[in-house]
Short mmCIF file of C-alpha atoms and ligand atoms in Angstrom, two decimals:
data_model
loop_
_atom_site.label_atom_id
_atom_site.label_comp_id
_atom_site.label_asym_id
_atom_site.label_seq_id
_atom_site.Cartn_x
_atom_site.Cartn_y
_atom_site.Cartn_z
CA MET B 281 66.70 12.53 -9.79
CA LYS B 282 69.22 9.80 -10.40
CA GLY B 283 67.58 8.89 -13.71
CA ARG B 284 67.51 12.51 -14.71
CA ARG B 285 71.19 12.92 -13.94
CA ARG B 286 72.03 9.85 -15.93
CA PHE B 287 69.99 11.11 -18.80
CA LEU B 288 71.39 14.60 -18.91
CA GLY B 289 74.84 13.07 -19.22
CA HIS B 290 73.57 10.80 -21.95
CA MET B 291 71.83 13.66 -23.70
CA ALA B 292 75.08 15.51 -23.91
CA LEU B 293 76.60 12.66 -25.86
CA SER B 294 73.94 11.32 -28.11
CA ALA B 295 70.80 13.35 -28.44
CA GLY B 296 70.50 12.48 -32.08
CA ALA B 297 70.17 8.78 -31.34
CA MET B 298 67.20 9.05 -29.04
CA SER B 299 63.76 7.92 -29.88
CA LEU B 300 60.93 10.39 -30.07
CA ALA B 301 58.37 9.59 -27.43
CA ARG B 302 56.18 12.64 -27.14
CA GLY B 303 55.39 15.78 -29.04
CA VAL B 304 53.58 16.05 -32.31
CA MET B 305 54.69 17.26 -35.66
CA ALA B 306 52.43 18.17 -38.47
CA GLY B 307 53.27 15.82 -41.33
CA PRO B 308 53.37 16.36 -45.06
CA ALA B 309 49.81 15.05 -45.34
CA GLU B 310 48.71 18.25 -43.67
CA SER B 311 50.27 20.57 -46.19
CA ALA B 312 46.87 21.52 -47.57
CA VAL B 313 45.90 22.82 -44.14
CA VAL B 314 49.13 24.71 -43.87
CA ARG B 315 48.34 26.47 -47.13
CA GLY B 316 45.55 28.23 -45.22
CA GLY B 317 48.02 29.35 -42.57
CA ARG B 318 49.00 28.12 -39.13
CA VAL B 319 50.06 29.70 -35.87
CA VAL B 320 51.88 28.14 -32.92
CA SER B 321 52.70 29.54 -29.51
CA THR B 322 54.48 28.59 -26.34
CA TRP B 323 52.60 27.53 -23.21
CA ASP B 324 48.92 27.16 -22.46
CA PHE B 325 48.32 30.88 -22.65
CA GLY B 326 49.34 30.44 -26.29
CA VAL B 327 45.83 29.13 -26.94
CA GLY B 328 44.20 32.53 -26.51
CA ALA B 329 47.05 34.27 -28.28
CA ASN B 330 46.70 31.86 -31.22
CA GLN B 331 42.97 32.56 -31.43
CA ALA B 332 43.68 36.28 -31.65
CA ALA B 333 46.32 35.70 -34.31
CA TRP B 334 44.06 33.32 -36.19
CA GLN B 335 41.33 35.96 -36.44
CA ARG B 336 43.80 37.87 -38.58
CA LEU B 337 45.41 34.98 -40.45
CA SER B 338 42.11 33.43 -41.45
CA THR B 339 40.98 36.64 -43.09
CA GLY B 340 44.12 36.92 -45.19
CA ALA B 341 46.30 39.14 -42.99
CA SER B 342 50.06 38.72 -43.15
CA ALA B 343 51.87 36.50 -40.69
CA LEU B 344 53.50 39.65 -39.32
CA ASP B 345 50.17 41.32 -38.53
CA ALA B 346 48.90 38.07 -37.04
CA VAL B 347 51.79 37.58 -34.62
CA GLU B 348 51.67 41.18 -33.47
CA HIS B 349 47.96 40.83 -32.79
CA GLY B 350 48.40 37.51 -30.99
CA ALA B 351 51.23 38.85 -28.85
CA ARG B 352 49.16 41.88 -27.91
CA TRP B 353 46.48 39.52 -26.64
CA ALA B 354 48.99 37.81 -24.35
CA GLU B 355 50.38 41.13 -23.16
CA SER B 356 46.89 42.18 -22.06
CA GLU B 357 45.97 38.96 -20.30
CA LEU B 358 45.14 40.00 -16.79
CA CYS B 359 46.21 36.88 -14.96
CA ASN B 360 49.58 36.29 -16.60
CA PRO B 361 52.47 37.12 -14.25
CA THR B 362 55.13 36.46 -16.90
CA VAL B 363 54.07 38.47 -19.96
CA GLY B 364 53.00 42.07 -20.44
CA ARG B 365 51.21 44.45 -18.14
CA CYS B 366 50.59 41.97 -15.31
CA GLY B 367 54.15 40.65 -15.23
CA ASN B 368 56.18 40.27 -12.08
CA PRO B 369 58.83 42.93 -11.50
CA ASP B 370 62.58 42.75 -11.01
CA ARG B 371 64.17 42.64 -7.56
CA GLU B 372 63.88 46.43 -7.23
CA GLY B 373 60.13 46.14 -7.75
CA VAL B 374 60.30 47.58 -11.28
CA LEU B 375 58.37 45.91 -14.11
CA THR B 376 60.49 45.85 -17.27
CA LEU B 377 59.25 44.36 -20.52
CA ASP B 378 61.16 42.76 -23.41
CA ALA B 379 59.83 41.96 -26.89
CA SER B 380 60.93 41.23 -30.44
CA ILE B 381 59.24 40.76 -33.78
CA MET B 382 60.65 39.45 -37.03
CA ASP B 383 59.50 38.50 -40.50
CA GLY B 384 60.94 35.98 -42.89
CA ASP B 385 62.72 38.61 -44.97
CA GLY B 386 64.98 39.52 -42.08
CA ARG B 387 63.11 42.65 -41.02
CA CYS B 388 63.11 42.86 -37.24
CA GLY B 389 62.64 45.13 -34.26
CA ALA B 390 62.99 44.82 -30.52
CA VAL B 391 62.71 46.62 -27.21
CA ALA B 392 64.30 45.67 -23.92
CA ALA B 393 63.93 46.86 -20.34
CA LEU B 394 60.94 48.95 -21.36
CA GLU B 395 59.12 50.54 -18.41
CA ASP B 396 55.58 51.88 -18.07
CA ILE B 397 54.51 51.27 -21.66
CA ASP B 398 51.86 48.76 -22.60
CA HIS B 399 52.31 46.47 -25.62
CA PRO B 400 56.05 46.24 -26.06
CA ILE B 401 55.48 44.06 -29.15
CA SER B 402 53.90 47.00 -30.97
CA VAL B 403 56.76 49.26 -29.91
CA ALA B 404 59.14 46.61 -31.28
CA ARG B 405 57.28 46.68 -34.58
CA ARG B 406 57.57 50.47 -34.71
CA VAL B 407 61.32 50.15 -34.07
CA MET B 408 61.44 47.80 -37.05
CA GLU B 409 59.36 50.00 -39.32
CA ASP B 410 60.12 53.56 -38.23
CA THR B 411 63.77 53.61 -37.20
CA PRO B 412 67.07 52.69 -38.83
CA HIS B 413 67.75 50.40 -35.84
CA VAL B 414 66.80 46.95 -34.64
CA MET B 415 66.67 47.43 -30.90
CA LEU B 416 65.99 50.19 -28.38
CA VAL B 417 66.38 49.76 -24.64
CA GLY B 418 65.36 51.39 -21.38
CA LYS B 419 64.75 55.14 -21.37
CA GLY B 420 65.42 55.46 -25.08
CA ALA B 421 62.82 52.80 -25.88
CA GLN B 422 60.33 54.54 -23.60
CA GLN B 423 60.98 57.96 -25.18
CA PHE B 424 60.58 56.47 -28.64
CA ALA B 425 57.33 54.79 -27.64
CA MET B 426 55.92 58.04 -26.27
CA ALA B 427 56.96 59.91 -29.40
CA GLN B 428 55.04 57.26 -31.34
CA GLY B 429 51.90 57.94 -29.32
CA PHE B 430 52.11 55.18 -26.70
CA ARG B 431 50.89 56.36 -23.32
CA ARG B 432 53.17 56.24 -20.31
CA GLN B 433 51.33 54.53 -17.45
CA ARG B 434 52.13 52.66 -14.29
CA LEU B 435 51.74 48.98 -15.11
CA LEU B 436 52.76 47.15 -11.94
CA THR B 437 49.61 45.47 -10.63
CA PRO B 438 48.81 45.24 -6.91
CA GLU B 439 49.15 41.42 -7.23
CA ALA B 440 52.61 41.68 -8.75
CA GLU B 441 53.67 44.19 -6.14
CA GLN B 442 52.41 41.90 -3.40
CA ALA B 443 54.28 38.93 -4.92
CA TRP B 444 57.44 41.03 -4.96
CA ARG B 445 56.97 41.99 -1.28
CA GLU B 446 56.58 38.30 -0.41
CA TRP B 447 59.64 37.42 -2.48
CA ARG B 448 61.71 40.05 -0.66
CA GLU B 449 61.23 38.21 2.61
CA ARG B 450 63.55 35.48 1.33
CA ALA B 451 65.09 37.44 -1.55
CA LYS B 452 66.38 34.30 -3.23
CA TYR B 453 66.66 34.22 -7.03
CA GLU B 454 65.43 30.76 -7.92
CA PRO B 455 64.07 30.18 -11.44
CA GLN B 456 61.51 27.37 -11.33
CA ILE B 457 61.25 24.47 -13.74
CA ASN B 458 57.67 24.19 -14.90
CA VAL B 459 57.40 20.54 -14.01
CA GLU B 460 53.75 19.76 -14.65
CA ARG B 461 52.97 23.20 -13.29
CA ASN B 462 53.84 21.80 -9.89
CA LEU B 463 54.81 25.07 -8.33
CA THR B 464 55.91 25.17 -4.74
CA PRO B 465 53.78 27.32 -2.44
CA GLY B 466 55.03 30.87 -2.12
CA ASN B 467 57.12 30.50 -5.25
CA LYS B 468 54.65 31.00 -8.01
CA GLU B 469 55.38 30.82 -11.70
CA ASN B 470 58.42 33.04 -12.00
CA HIS B 471 59.19 32.95 -15.69
CA ASP B 472 57.72 32.10 -19.12
CA THR B 473 57.36 33.89 -22.42
CA LEU B 474 54.93 34.06 -25.26
CA GLY B 475 56.86 32.95 -28.34
CA MET B 476 54.64 32.85 -31.41
CA LEU B 477 55.38 31.69 -34.98
CA ALA B 478 53.03 31.94 -37.93
CA ILE B 479 52.83 31.11 -41.60
CA ASP B 480 50.25 32.90 -43.69
CA ARG B 481 48.35 31.70 -46.73
CA ASP B 482 51.07 33.12 -48.99
CA GLY B 483 53.68 31.03 -47.18
CA ARG B 484 55.31 34.00 -45.45
CA LEU B 485 56.67 33.43 -41.97
CA ALA B 486 56.83 35.76 -38.97
CA GLY B 487 57.42 35.51 -35.26
CA ALA B 488 56.91 37.48 -32.06
CA CYS B 489 58.32 37.05 -28.60
CA THR B 490 57.19 38.98 -25.52
CA THR B 491 57.87 38.66 -21.81
CA SER B 492 58.38 40.39 -18.50
CA GLY B 493 61.47 38.19 -18.20
CA MET B 494 62.63 36.33 -15.16
CA ALA B 495 60.81 37.48 -12.05
CA TRP B 496 63.15 39.02 -9.48
CA LYS B 497 65.93 39.44 -12.05
CA MET B 498 68.60 42.07 -11.42
CA HIS B 499 67.53 45.53 -12.50
CA GLY B 500 68.82 46.00 -16.04
CA ARG B 501 68.94 42.30 -16.86
CA VAL B 502 67.87 41.51 -20.42
CA GLY B 503 66.98 37.98 -21.41
CA ASP B 504 66.82 36.19 -24.73
CA SER B 505 63.34 37.24 -25.80
CA PRO B 506 64.21 40.61 -27.35
CA LEU B 507 67.48 39.35 -28.82
CA ILE B 508 67.15 38.36 -32.46
CA GLY B 509 68.76 34.96 -32.84
CA ALA B 510 68.39 34.05 -29.17
CA GLY B 511 64.66 34.20 -28.36
CA LEU B 512 63.41 34.49 -31.93
CA TYR B 513 64.62 33.93 -35.45
CA VAL B 514 62.73 33.77 -38.74
CA ASP B 515 63.90 33.06 -42.29
CA ASN B 516 61.46 32.45 -45.13
CA GLU B 517 64.01 30.19 -46.82
CA VAL B 518 63.97 27.74 -43.94
CA GLY B 519 61.63 28.34 -41.03
CA ALA B 520 61.29 30.02 -37.67
CA ALA B 521 62.10 29.30 -34.04
CA THR B 522 61.38 30.77 -30.65
CA ALA B 523 62.27 29.94 -27.08
CA SER B 524 61.14 30.07 -23.50
CA GLY B 525 62.96 29.30 -20.29
CA VAL B 526 66.07 30.70 -18.67
CA GLY B 527 67.19 33.19 -21.29
CA GLU B 528 70.87 33.19 -20.43
CA GLU B 529 71.12 29.68 -21.92
CA MET B 530 69.50 30.79 -25.18
CA ILE B 531 71.84 33.75 -25.42
CA ARG B 532 74.91 31.58 -24.81
CA ASN B 533 73.89 29.34 -27.70
CA ALA B 534 72.31 31.85 -30.13
CA ALA B 535 69.61 29.26 -29.78
CA SER B 536 66.76 30.29 -32.07
CA PHE B 537 69.23 30.97 -34.85
CA LEU B 538 70.76 27.59 -34.13
CA VAL B 539 67.40 25.84 -34.46
CA VAL B 540 66.74 27.54 -37.81
CA GLU B 541 70.22 26.67 -39.06
CA LEU B 542 69.76 23.05 -38.02
CA MET B 543 66.54 22.98 -40.05
CA ARG B 544 68.48 24.48 -42.95
CA GLN B 545 70.82 21.50 -42.71
CA GLY B 546 67.87 19.15 -43.11
CA ARG B 547 66.57 18.51 -39.60
CA THR B 548 62.86 18.45 -38.99
CA PRO B 549 61.60 21.13 -36.58
CA MET B 550 61.52 18.55 -33.78
CA GLU B 551 65.02 17.26 -34.51
CA ALA B 552 66.37 20.78 -34.65
CA CYS B 553 64.83 21.69 -31.29
CA ARG B 554 66.13 18.47 -29.73
CA GLU B 555 69.63 19.02 -31.00
CA ALA B 556 69.62 22.59 -29.73
CA ILE B 557 68.64 21.29 -26.29
CA ALA B 558 71.54 18.84 -26.48
CA ARG B 559 73.83 21.78 -27.23
CA VAL B 560 72.55 23.64 -24.17
CA VAL B 561 73.19 20.59 -21.99
CA ARG B 562 76.64 19.97 -23.43
CA LYS B 563 77.67 23.49 -22.65
CA ARG B 564 76.48 23.50 -19.04
CA PRO B 565 75.58 19.98 -17.91
CA GLU B 566 75.45 20.84 -14.21
CA ALA B 567 73.29 23.93 -14.59
CA SER B 568 70.99 22.11 -16.99
CA ARG B 569 69.69 19.93 -14.18
CA SER B 570 67.94 22.78 -12.48
CA LEU B 571 66.72 25.09 -15.20
CA GLN B 572 64.18 24.89 -17.97
CA VAL B 573 64.83 25.58 -21.64
CA CYS B 574 62.15 25.09 -24.33
CA PHE B 575 62.22 25.47 -28.10
CA LEU B 576 59.38 25.70 -30.60
CA ALA B 577 59.98 25.66 -34.36
CA MET B 578 58.08 25.77 -37.62
CA ASN B 579 59.56 25.11 -41.03
CA ARG B 580 58.64 26.87 -44.25
CA HIS B 581 56.02 24.22 -44.96
CA GLY B 582 54.27 24.95 -41.68
CA GLU B 583 55.44 21.74 -40.02
CA VAL B 584 55.90 22.17 -36.28
CA GLY B 585 58.14 20.65 -33.63
CA ALA B 586 59.12 21.38 -30.05
CA PHE B 587 61.49 20.05 -27.44
CA ALA B 588 62.27 21.00 -23.85
CA LEU B 589 65.01 20.24 -21.41
CA HIS B 590 62.62 19.26 -18.62
CA PRO B 591 59.00 18.06 -18.62
CA GLY B 592 56.12 20.50 -18.47
CA PHE B 593 56.47 22.48 -21.69
CA VAL B 594 53.24 22.73 -23.64
CA TYR B 595 52.56 24.60 -26.83
CA ALA B 596 49.46 25.54 -28.76
CA VAL B 597 48.81 24.97 -32.46
CA CYS B 598 46.00 26.59 -34.41
CA ASP B 599 44.99 26.33 -38.05
CA ALA B 600 41.78 26.03 -40.06
CA ASP B 601 41.21 22.47 -38.82
CA LYS B 602 42.26 22.44 -35.21
CA GLN B 603 43.24 24.12 -32.01
CA ASP B 604 45.47 21.81 -30.04
CA THR B 605 47.54 22.10 -26.94
CA LEU B 606 50.42 19.66 -27.16
CA ARG B 607 52.98 18.44 -24.71
CA ALA B 608 56.50 18.80 -25.98
CA ALA B 609 58.97 15.97 -25.82
CA ASP B 610 61.68 16.58 -23.28
CA ALA B 611 65.18 15.48 -22.55
CA VAL B 612 64.39 13.90 -19.19
CA TYR B 613 61.64 11.67 -20.52
CA ASP B 614 63.59 10.80 -23.63
CA GLY B 615 66.50 9.73 -21.48
CA ALA B 616 64.36 7.53 -19.30
CA ALA B 617 63.06 5.84 -22.41
CA ALA B 618 66.47 5.42 -24.01
N1 LIG U 958 63.15 33.54 -21.66
C1 LIG U 958 62.63 34.47 -20.71
C2 LIG U 958 63.76 35.28 -20.14
O1 LIG U 958 64.81 34.75 -19.91
C3 LIG U 958 61.83 33.83 -19.60
C4 LIG U 958 61.03 32.60 -19.97
O2 LIG U 958 60.63 32.44 -21.10
O3 LIG U 958 60.80 31.75 -19.11
O4 LIG U 958 63.57 36.44 -19.86
#
């Protein structure tokens, strides 16, 4: 803990000077592979989501179609308590879903605090394509979804309801850092998001972000994931970025936009993610010790980088040659090595 404290102070001052110890970036030598398309996603459940997206990308679909398809896979995954239909509810026992989708031309759509509708990512896409707006929330988002043919259904699973009942016994809001998935008993995984970025064979970028948000959040709380610029940002001129972790920190820093703008200024995806983490720490050094923030980025050449505040962030990369799960570099480790 002492080392971590020392590091977080150090990180605030000189993130740019630190050596890269972990995390993998696709290099220029791989550009031929990238020409066939590539998809990356947050967390280990990103592997299955990538496979679903790759089915589309590899047959010539657009990056936008691919990320929607991949995100739908994650939203349907029956054992994921942090994304989609099996997500954990808020502290009132209500499951609310957030999602956003964006392409590299600046077209985007989002839904927040959506109840009782499966596949928020597809509702977000309809918002983008069939309304003059970018974001719909709560009842309005639900009404729009139903008007678009989505079925209203109770999504809260018996497992999620049981987890909520157990949580209520202590009723303490305590976001967990995913340190090596070392979760304390009785306090299971209580947040994570599928953030997915793709480049298609025509070099077009797109991204999707979908989550049930922080478990046991206040009713009405909206995190970063559906907020364009916070949980997701895509620009064909530069690249794309997405985030996972405690969303309030991403919102404070317009973090995904920040990562893309740092790439615009010449940073590699990894450097941009690392500098954005440094910004998060600088703003709230005390809070940064106990919460997780993770960034994943891809530039317009398909090169990928990631960086997290604390250890434990993994991301999945899929293209014609490989399907890898990689461990992101993190501020704590970097500091110990510095
Ligand atoms: N960013 C999500 C939120 O704040 C949660 C997560 O990705 O861990 O709702």
